[in-house]
Short mmCIF file of C-alpha atoms in Angstrom, two decimals:
data_model
loop_
_atom_site.label_atom_id
_atom_site.label_comp_id
_atom_site.label_asym_id
_atom_site.label_seq_id
_atom_site.Cartn_x
_atom_site.Cartn_y
_atom_site.Cartn_z
CA MET A 1 -10.17 -11.69 -25.21
CA LEU A 2 -6.57 -10.52 -25.25
CA PHE A 3 -5.44 -7.13 -24.09
CA ALA A 4 -2.21 -5.20 -23.89
CA THR A 5 -1.49 -1.93 -22.10
CA TYR A 6 1.42 0.44 -21.78
CA SER A 7 1.00 3.24 -19.29
CA THR A 8 3.03 5.72 -17.32
CA GLY A 9 2.19 7.32 -14.03
CA PHE A 10 3.58 9.19 -11.10
CA LYS A 11 3.03 9.84 -7.42
CA SER A 12 3.30 13.51 -6.51
CA GLY A 13 6.18 14.87 -4.54
CA GLY A 14 5.54 16.55 -1.23
CA PHE A 15 6.85 17.55 2.15
CA ASN A 16 7.73 15.60 5.29
CA SER A 17 5.95 17.28 8.19
CA GLY A 18 7.02 15.30 11.25
CA ASN A 19 8.78 16.62 14.33
CA ALA A 20 12.50 15.88 14.53
CA ASN A 21 15.36 16.14 17.01
CA THR A 22 17.80 17.17 14.27
CA ALA A 23 16.82 19.81 11.71
CA LEU A 24 15.79 18.01 8.50
CA GLY A 25 15.97 21.11 6.28
CA GLN A 26 15.54 20.26 2.60
CA LEU A 27 15.29 16.54 3.50
CA ARG A 28 11.67 17.55 4.10
CA VAL A 29 11.13 17.87 0.33
CA PHE A 30 10.69 14.75 -1.78
CA ASN A 31 10.19 14.42 -5.53
CA PRO A 32 7.64 12.52 -7.63
CA GLU A 33 7.97 8.79 -8.12
CA THR A 34 7.44 7.70 -11.72
CA VAL A 35 6.45 4.34 -13.14
CA GLU A 36 6.27 2.67 -16.54
CA ASP A 37 3.88 -0.28 -16.65
CA TYR A 38 3.52 -2.98 -19.31
CA GLU A 39 0.65 -5.45 -19.15
CA LEU A 40 -0.43 -8.35 -21.30
CA GLY A 41 -3.39 -10.51 -20.45
CA PHE A 42 -6.50 -12.38 -21.40
CA LYS A 43 -10.04 -12.81 -20.17
CA PHE A 44 -11.89 -15.99 -20.98
CA GLN A 45 -15.37 -17.26 -20.15
CA THR A 46 -17.16 -20.31 -21.49
CA SER A 47 -20.48 -19.49 -23.16
CA ASP A 48 -22.38 -21.36 -20.40
CA ARG A 49 -20.44 -19.28 -17.79
CA VAL A 50 -19.30 -22.42 -15.99
CA LEU A 51 -15.66 -21.36 -16.18
CA THR A 52 -14.12 -17.89 -16.04
CA LEU A 53 -10.37 -17.53 -16.39
CA ASN A 54 -8.39 -14.26 -16.34
CA ALA A 55 -4.64 -13.80 -16.35
CA THR A 56 -2.28 -10.85 -16.59
CA ALA A 57 1.48 -10.61 -16.87
CA TYR A 58 2.95 -7.24 -15.94
CA ARG A 59 6.16 -5.39 -15.46
CA MET A 60 6.54 -2.10 -13.62
CA ASP A 61 9.72 -0.06 -13.68
CA VAL A 62 9.69 2.46 -10.85
CA SER A 63 12.14 5.37 -10.73
CA ASP A 64 12.77 7.75 -7.84
CA PHE A 65 10.95 5.28 -5.60
CA GLN A 66 9.35 7.01 -2.60
CA GLU A 67 10.62 5.07 0.37
CA ARG A 68 9.42 5.50 3.93
CA ALA A 69 12.63 5.71 5.90
CA LEU A 70 13.25 6.47 9.54
CA PHE A 71 15.57 9.45 9.99
CA GLY A 72 16.43 9.33 13.68
CA ILE A 73 12.97 9.39 15.29
CA THR A 74 11.24 10.88 12.25
CA PRO A 75 9.53 8.89 9.50
CA VAL A 76 10.38 10.57 6.21
CA VAL A 77 9.63 9.82 2.57
CA GLN A 78 12.76 9.86 0.42
CA ASN A 79 13.42 9.22 -3.26
CA VAL A 80 15.73 6.23 -3.53
CA GLY A 81 16.97 3.82 -6.17
CA SER A 82 15.07 2.14 -8.93
CA LEU A 83 12.68 -0.73 -8.43
CA ARG A 84 11.28 -3.45 -10.68
CA GLN A 85 8.07 -5.28 -9.87
CA GLN A 86 7.07 -7.96 -12.37
CA GLY A 87 4.75 -10.88 -12.13
CA ILE A 88 1.78 -12.89 -13.20
CA GLU A 89 -1.68 -12.86 -11.68
CA ALA A 90 -4.38 -15.37 -12.54
CA GLU A 91 -7.89 -15.94 -11.25
CA MET A 92 -10.46 -18.58 -11.93
CA THR A 93 -14.12 -19.10 -11.09
CA LEU A 94 -15.79 -22.45 -11.64
CA LYS A 95 -19.52 -23.15 -11.25
CA PRO A 96 -19.84 -26.89 -11.97
CA ILE A 97 -23.45 -26.87 -10.76
CA GLU A 98 -25.81 -23.98 -10.02
CA ARG A 99 -25.41 -24.21 -6.24
CA LEU A 100 -21.66 -24.58 -6.05
CA GLN A 101 -18.97 -22.03 -6.81
CA LEU A 102 -15.22 -22.48 -6.58
CA ASN A 103 -12.81 -19.62 -6.96
CA ALA A 104 -9.04 -19.40 -6.88
CA ALA A 105 -6.45 -16.74 -7.53
CA ILE A 106 -2.70 -16.89 -7.55
CA ALA A 107 -0.05 -14.22 -7.86
CA TYR A 108 3.62 -14.59 -8.59
CA LEU A 109 5.73 -11.50 -7.93
CA ASP A 110 9.37 -10.96 -8.72
CA SER A 111 10.33 -7.83 -6.78
CA LYS A 112 13.79 -6.34 -6.94
CA PHE A 113 15.61 -3.09 -6.30
CA LYS A 114 17.65 -2.72 -9.47
CA SER A 115 19.75 -0.14 -7.69
CA TYR A 116 19.66 1.02 -4.07
CA PRO A 117 23.30 1.51 -3.05
CA ASN A 118 22.92 3.90 -0.09
CA ALA A 119 20.01 2.35 1.79
CA PRO A 120 19.81 3.11 5.51
CA ASN A 121 21.35 0.33 7.56
CA ILE A 122 19.51 -1.43 10.37
CA PRO A 123 19.35 1.14 13.22
CA GLY A 124 22.09 0.44 15.73
CA LEU A 125 24.48 -1.11 13.20
CA THR A 126 27.37 0.57 11.38
CA PRO A 127 28.03 1.85 8.78
CA ALA A 128 24.99 4.10 8.49
CA THR A 129 24.15 2.88 4.98
CA HIS A 130 24.43 -0.39 3.08
CA ASP A 131 23.67 -1.65 -0.42
CA LEU A 132 20.20 -3.13 -0.88
CA SER A 133 20.49 -3.58 -4.67
CA GLY A 134 18.92 -6.96 -5.50
CA TYR A 135 16.70 -6.99 -2.39
CA PRO A 136 12.92 -7.22 -2.79
CA LEU A 137 10.57 -4.46 -1.72
CA THR A 138 8.76 -4.94 1.60
CA PHE A 139 5.34 -6.64 1.48
CA SER A 140 6.22 -8.29 -1.82
CA PRO A 141 5.86 -12.06 -1.36
CA LYS A 142 6.94 -14.19 -4.29
CA VAL A 143 3.78 -16.24 -4.09
CA SER A 144 0.36 -15.42 -2.71
CA GLY A 145 -3.06 -16.76 -3.42
CA THR A 146 -6.60 -17.38 -2.33
CA ALA A 147 -9.06 -20.23 -2.78
CA GLY A 148 -12.71 -20.37 -1.82
CA ILE A 149 -15.69 -22.65 -2.02
CA GLU A 150 -19.33 -21.66 -1.60
CA TYR A 151 -22.44 -23.77 -1.54
CA SER A 152 -25.72 -21.90 -1.68
CA ALA A 153 -29.16 -23.50 -1.71
CA PRO A 154 -32.77 -22.44 -1.16
CA VAL A 155 -34.62 -23.86 1.83
CA ASN A 156 -38.38 -23.62 2.40
CA ASP A 157 -40.40 -20.36 2.69
CA GLY A 158 -38.06 -18.38 0.43
CA LEU A 159 -35.11 -18.70 2.77
CA ARG A 160 -31.63 -19.41 1.48
CA VAL A 161 -28.59 -20.89 3.14
CA SER A 162 -24.98 -20.36 2.16
CA LEU A 163 -21.86 -22.17 3.35
CA ARG A 164 -18.54 -20.65 2.47
CA SER A 165 -14.90 -21.28 3.28
CA ASP A 166 -11.81 -19.32 2.21
CA LEU A 167 -8.13 -20.05 2.38
CA SER A 168 -5.53 -17.37 1.75
CA TYR A 169 -1.78 -17.76 1.56
CA THR A 170 0.87 -15.04 1.82
CA GLY A 171 4.43 -16.10 1.04
CA ARG A 172 7.57 -15.15 2.94
CA HIS A 173 8.23 -11.41 2.75
CA TYR A 174 9.90 -8.48 4.47
CA ALA A 175 7.25 -6.98 6.75
CA GLY A 176 9.26 -3.99 8.00
CA THR A 177 7.62 -0.57 7.98
CA THR A 178 10.97 0.78 6.81
CA ILE A 179 13.17 -0.80 4.16
CA ASP A 180 16.48 -1.78 5.74
CA GLY A 181 16.92 -5.44 4.79
CA ASN A 182 16.71 -6.49 8.45
CA PRO A 183 16.47 -10.32 8.45
CA PHE A 184 14.46 -10.13 11.68
CA THR A 185 11.66 -8.37 9.80
CA ILE A 186 11.09 -11.38 7.52
CA GLN A 187 7.59 -12.78 8.00
CA PRO A 188 7.53 -16.47 7.00
CA GLY A 189 4.74 -17.60 4.69
CA TYR A 190 1.42 -18.29 6.35
CA ALA A 191 -2.08 -19.44 5.47
CA LEU A 192 -5.34 -18.22 6.99
CA LEU A 193 -8.54 -20.22 6.97
CA SER A 194 -12.00 -18.77 7.44
CA ALA A 195 -15.52 -20.14 7.19
CA ARG A 196 -19.04 -18.87 7.53
CA ALA A 197 -22.57 -20.22 7.43
CA THR A 198 -25.33 -17.73 6.56
CA LEU A 199 -29.11 -17.96 6.55
CA PHE A 200 -30.77 -15.34 4.34
CA GLY A 201 -34.38 -14.20 4.74
CA ARG A 202 -36.89 -13.72 1.93
CA ASP A 203 -35.36 -11.48 -0.81
CA ASP A 204 -32.23 -11.26 1.34
CA ARG A 205 -34.05 -8.77 3.62
CA TRP A 206 -32.16 -10.08 6.63
CA SER A 207 -29.41 -12.56 7.35
CA ILE A 208 -27.80 -14.28 10.27
CA ALA A 209 -24.26 -15.56 9.93
CA LEU A 210 -21.94 -17.65 12.06
CA PHE A 211 -18.37 -16.83 11.10
CA GLY A 212 -14.88 -17.82 12.07
CA ASP A 213 -11.69 -16.07 10.93
CA ASN A 214 -8.14 -17.35 11.31
CA LEU A 215 -9.55 -20.72 12.38
CA THR A 216 -6.12 -22.32 12.81
CA ASP A 217 -5.16 -19.45 15.18
CA LYS A 218 -2.07 -18.61 13.14
CA ARG A 219 0.29 -16.06 14.69
CA TYR A 220 1.85 -13.63 12.24
CA CYS A 221 2.98 -10.01 12.04
CA THR A 222 0.96 -7.68 9.82
CA ASN A 223 3.96 -5.34 9.98
CA ILE A 224 7.15 -4.99 11.99
CA ALA A 225 8.27 -1.55 13.09
CA VAL A 226 11.55 -0.28 14.44
CA GLN A 227 11.17 0.72 18.08
CA VAL A 228 12.06 4.41 18.42
CA PHE A 229 14.19 5.25 21.48
CA ASP A 230 15.19 1.58 21.60
CA ALA A 231 18.68 2.41 22.91
CA PRO A 232 17.54 4.44 25.97
CA LEU A 233 14.90 1.78 26.61
CA GLY A 234 17.62 -0.86 26.65
CA LEU A 235 16.16 -2.70 23.64
CA ARG A 236 19.15 -2.40 21.32
CA ASN A 237 21.21 -5.52 20.72
CA PRO A 238 24.83 -4.91 19.62
CA THR A 239 24.78 -7.75 17.07
CA THR A 240 21.20 -7.70 15.76
CA GLY A 241 20.63 -3.95 16.00
CA THR A 242 17.42 -2.22 16.84
CA GLY A 243 14.51 -3.43 18.94
CA LEU A 244 11.50 -4.36 16.82
CA ARG A 245 7.79 -4.26 17.39
CA CYS A 246 5.54 -6.86 15.76
CA PHE A 247 1.94 -5.89 15.10
CA VAL A 248 0.23 -9.23 15.52
CA GLY A 249 -2.57 -10.22 13.16
CA ASN A 250 -5.99 -10.98 14.59
CA PRO A 251 -6.13 -14.33 16.43
CA ARG A 252 -8.90 -16.86 15.91
CA THR A 253 -12.13 -14.88 15.89
CA LEU A 254 -15.59 -16.43 16.13
CA GLY A 255 -18.77 -14.47 15.89
CA VAL A 256 -22.40 -14.06 14.95
CA ARG A 257 -23.48 -11.31 12.59
CA LEU A 258 -27.06 -10.16 12.11
CA THR A 259 -27.93 -7.87 9.22
CA THR A 260 -31.19 -6.39 8.06
CA SER A 261 -32.20 -3.84 5.45
CA PHE A 262 -35.16 -1.50 5.81
CA MET B 22 -1.46 31.89 10.68
CA GLN B 23 2.22 32.70 10.49
CA PRO B 24 3.98 29.81 12.20
CA ASP B 25 6.53 32.03 13.89
CA ARG B 26 3.77 34.14 15.38
CA ALA B 27 1.98 30.99 16.53
CA CYS B 28 5.13 29.93 18.35
CA ARG B 29 5.68 33.37 19.86
CA ASN B 30 2.10 33.65 21.04
CA LYS B 31 2.39 30.35 22.81
CA THR B 32 5.27 31.65 24.88
CA SER B 33 4.35 35.28 25.48
CA LEU B 34 0.62 35.64 26.08
CA PRO B 35 -0.13 36.32 29.73
CA GLY B 36 -2.67 34.15 31.49
CA GLN B 37 -1.92 31.17 29.26
CA PRO B 38 -1.08 27.75 30.63
CA ARG B 39 2.60 26.99 31.07
CA ASP B 40 4.67 27.00 27.90
CA PRO B 41 4.76 23.73 26.02
CA ALA B 42 8.09 21.93 26.14
CA ALA B 43 8.18 21.80 22.36
CA LEU B 44 5.89 22.40 19.43
CA PHE B 45 5.96 22.46 15.68
CA VAL B 46 3.79 24.08 13.04
CA PHE B 47 3.59 22.76 9.51
CA ASN B 48 1.54 24.33 6.79
CA GLN B 49 1.21 23.72 3.11
CA ARG B 50 -0.61 25.21 0.13
CA THR B 51 -1.20 23.13 -3.00
CA SER B 52 -2.55 24.14 -6.35
CA SER B 53 -3.04 21.47 -8.96
CA ILE B 54 -4.24 21.63 -12.54
CA ALA B 55 -4.67 18.75 -14.96
CA GLY B 56 -6.04 17.99 -18.42
CA TYR B 57 -6.80 14.71 -20.16
CA LEU B 58 -7.24 13.62 -23.75
CA GLN B 59 -8.20 10.20 -25.09
CA GLY B 60 -8.96 8.75 -28.49
CA THR B 61 -9.56 5.36 -30.07
CA VAL B 62 -8.31 4.33 -33.50
CA LYS B 63 -9.26 1.21 -35.43
CA ILE B 64 -6.03 -0.40 -36.61
CA VAL B 65 -7.66 -3.34 -38.36
CA PRO B 66 -11.32 -4.44 -38.14
CA THR B 67 -10.57 -6.70 -35.18
CA LEU B 68 -8.19 -4.42 -33.29
CA ASP B 69 -8.81 -1.08 -31.60
CA LEU B 70 -6.12 0.98 -29.97
CA THR B 71 -6.90 3.58 -27.28
CA LEU B 72 -4.39 6.35 -26.69
CA GLY B 73 -4.59 8.68 -23.72
CA ALA B 74 -2.46 11.48 -22.36
CA ARG B 75 -2.75 13.55 -19.21
CA TYR B 76 -0.88 16.62 -18.10
CA THR B 77 -0.69 17.43 -14.41
CA HIS B 78 0.91 20.47 -12.85
CA ASP B 79 1.36 20.72 -9.08
CA ASP B 80 2.62 23.72 -7.17
CA LYS B 81 3.22 23.21 -3.48
CA ASP B 82 4.73 25.49 -0.93
CA GLY B 83 4.75 25.58 2.80
CA SER B 84 6.90 25.81 5.86
CA PHE B 85 7.97 23.81 8.86
CA VAL B 86 8.75 25.58 12.12
CA GLY B 87 9.79 23.63 15.19
CA ARG B 88 10.60 25.17 18.55
CA ASN B 89 12.12 23.65 21.64
CA PHE B 90 11.52 25.48 24.90
CA ASN B 91 12.74 22.89 27.35
CA PRO B 92 16.03 20.93 27.17
CA ALA B 93 14.17 17.85 28.44
CA ALA B 94 12.33 17.71 25.10
CA ALA B 95 15.51 17.91 23.00
CA SER B 96 15.17 14.24 22.09
CA ILE B 97 11.91 14.93 20.22
CA GLN B 98 12.17 18.47 18.88
CA THR B 99 14.90 20.84 17.82
CA ASN B 100 14.65 24.43 16.58
CA GLU B 101 14.09 24.44 12.85
CA THR B 102 12.68 26.91 10.33
CA THR B 103 12.46 25.51 6.81
CA GLN B 104 10.72 27.05 3.82
CA LEU B 105 9.40 24.35 1.49
CA SER B 106 8.57 24.63 -2.17
CA SER B 107 8.10 22.30 -5.12
CA SER B 108 6.75 22.80 -8.61
CA GLU B 109 6.35 20.01 -11.11
CA GLY B 110 4.57 19.43 -14.40
CA ARG B 111 4.28 15.99 -15.94
CA TRP B 112 2.82 14.16 -18.90
CA THR B 113 1.58 10.61 -18.41
CA TYR B 114 0.40 8.27 -21.16
CA ARG B 115 -1.71 5.20 -21.64
CA VAL B 116 -1.81 2.99 -24.71
CA THR B 117 -4.16 0.03 -24.56
CA SER B 118 -5.83 -2.43 -26.89
CA PRO B 119 -9.29 -2.87 -25.37
CA GLY B 120 -9.73 -6.19 -27.14
CA VAL B 121 -8.49 -8.40 -29.88
CA ARG B 122 -11.67 -9.96 -31.17
CA ALA B 123 -11.51 -13.33 -32.82
CA ALA B 124 -12.17 -13.02 -36.55
CA THR B 125 -15.53 -14.53 -37.42
#
């Protein structure tokens, strides 16, 4: 099945309510962000349901983009520039035999500020603004994807066992909580591996699972924030600018999970 | 509560704990109204087209009042009184072909 969609949308405007050490005045008011979205895609499934394949190509043109900027010590939402997000997303599920399921999804994203001439510079560097036209939006990796495999089989007395493993990949992206083009907020691409083995009771009334997340113990930043008061704290570097704070993703986590339904 | 009165009360009521070094009061009132219309037309026997439109109107107003009572807190709060208001009405649209069926 083929489908095509054109839609428009907006995010409401609003007010910035944070405390500030310089009066923000009408900087506290921000306007709506509007978007035009074009999508073209298909959904396909073989009649025996062995293979399902879906794909969508899209393009979003965003105007008056609502950016989260840091104004001194105050996070504020501001309307800035115009942004284009376009890409292709595809997902596939394959069930070659009843007990085995493979799934995979991949996303390609081409993210770009078409115009963002007066973006705030990295705190601590001059001039106060710089041109981020052509830069991607934060948290917009070019490539990301997931792949999983699950084997599920009945055992005696109505019990069922399931073995599953998932791999996810997130490509290189800006992970800053504010958009300033700081090269030190680039998170390199990383992959996370997880696995679990589950034993289900009769009619799935209970289950016991052994699970492991981030099995390769990958270190990565879920987001990277500018350290407020970095200068008085002595964390400001004259050449690289502000001090940064990395929020580290969960390390390798192993556990047992028991569930039951009454 | 009026934000200015809230700030004054904090500093003038007897028997209260010591004044705060700084405080701010933000309030906001929102009224929102929206309507939606959708229809499907058959272009050719194998192709439907769904058209939708929505109108949303938002009125927001509020105020931000910040007060600094202690110079030591100047790095986190300055005196500010700002009246805030925004009013916006918008149409949004959606045009979609739910499916192109293969001719049989």
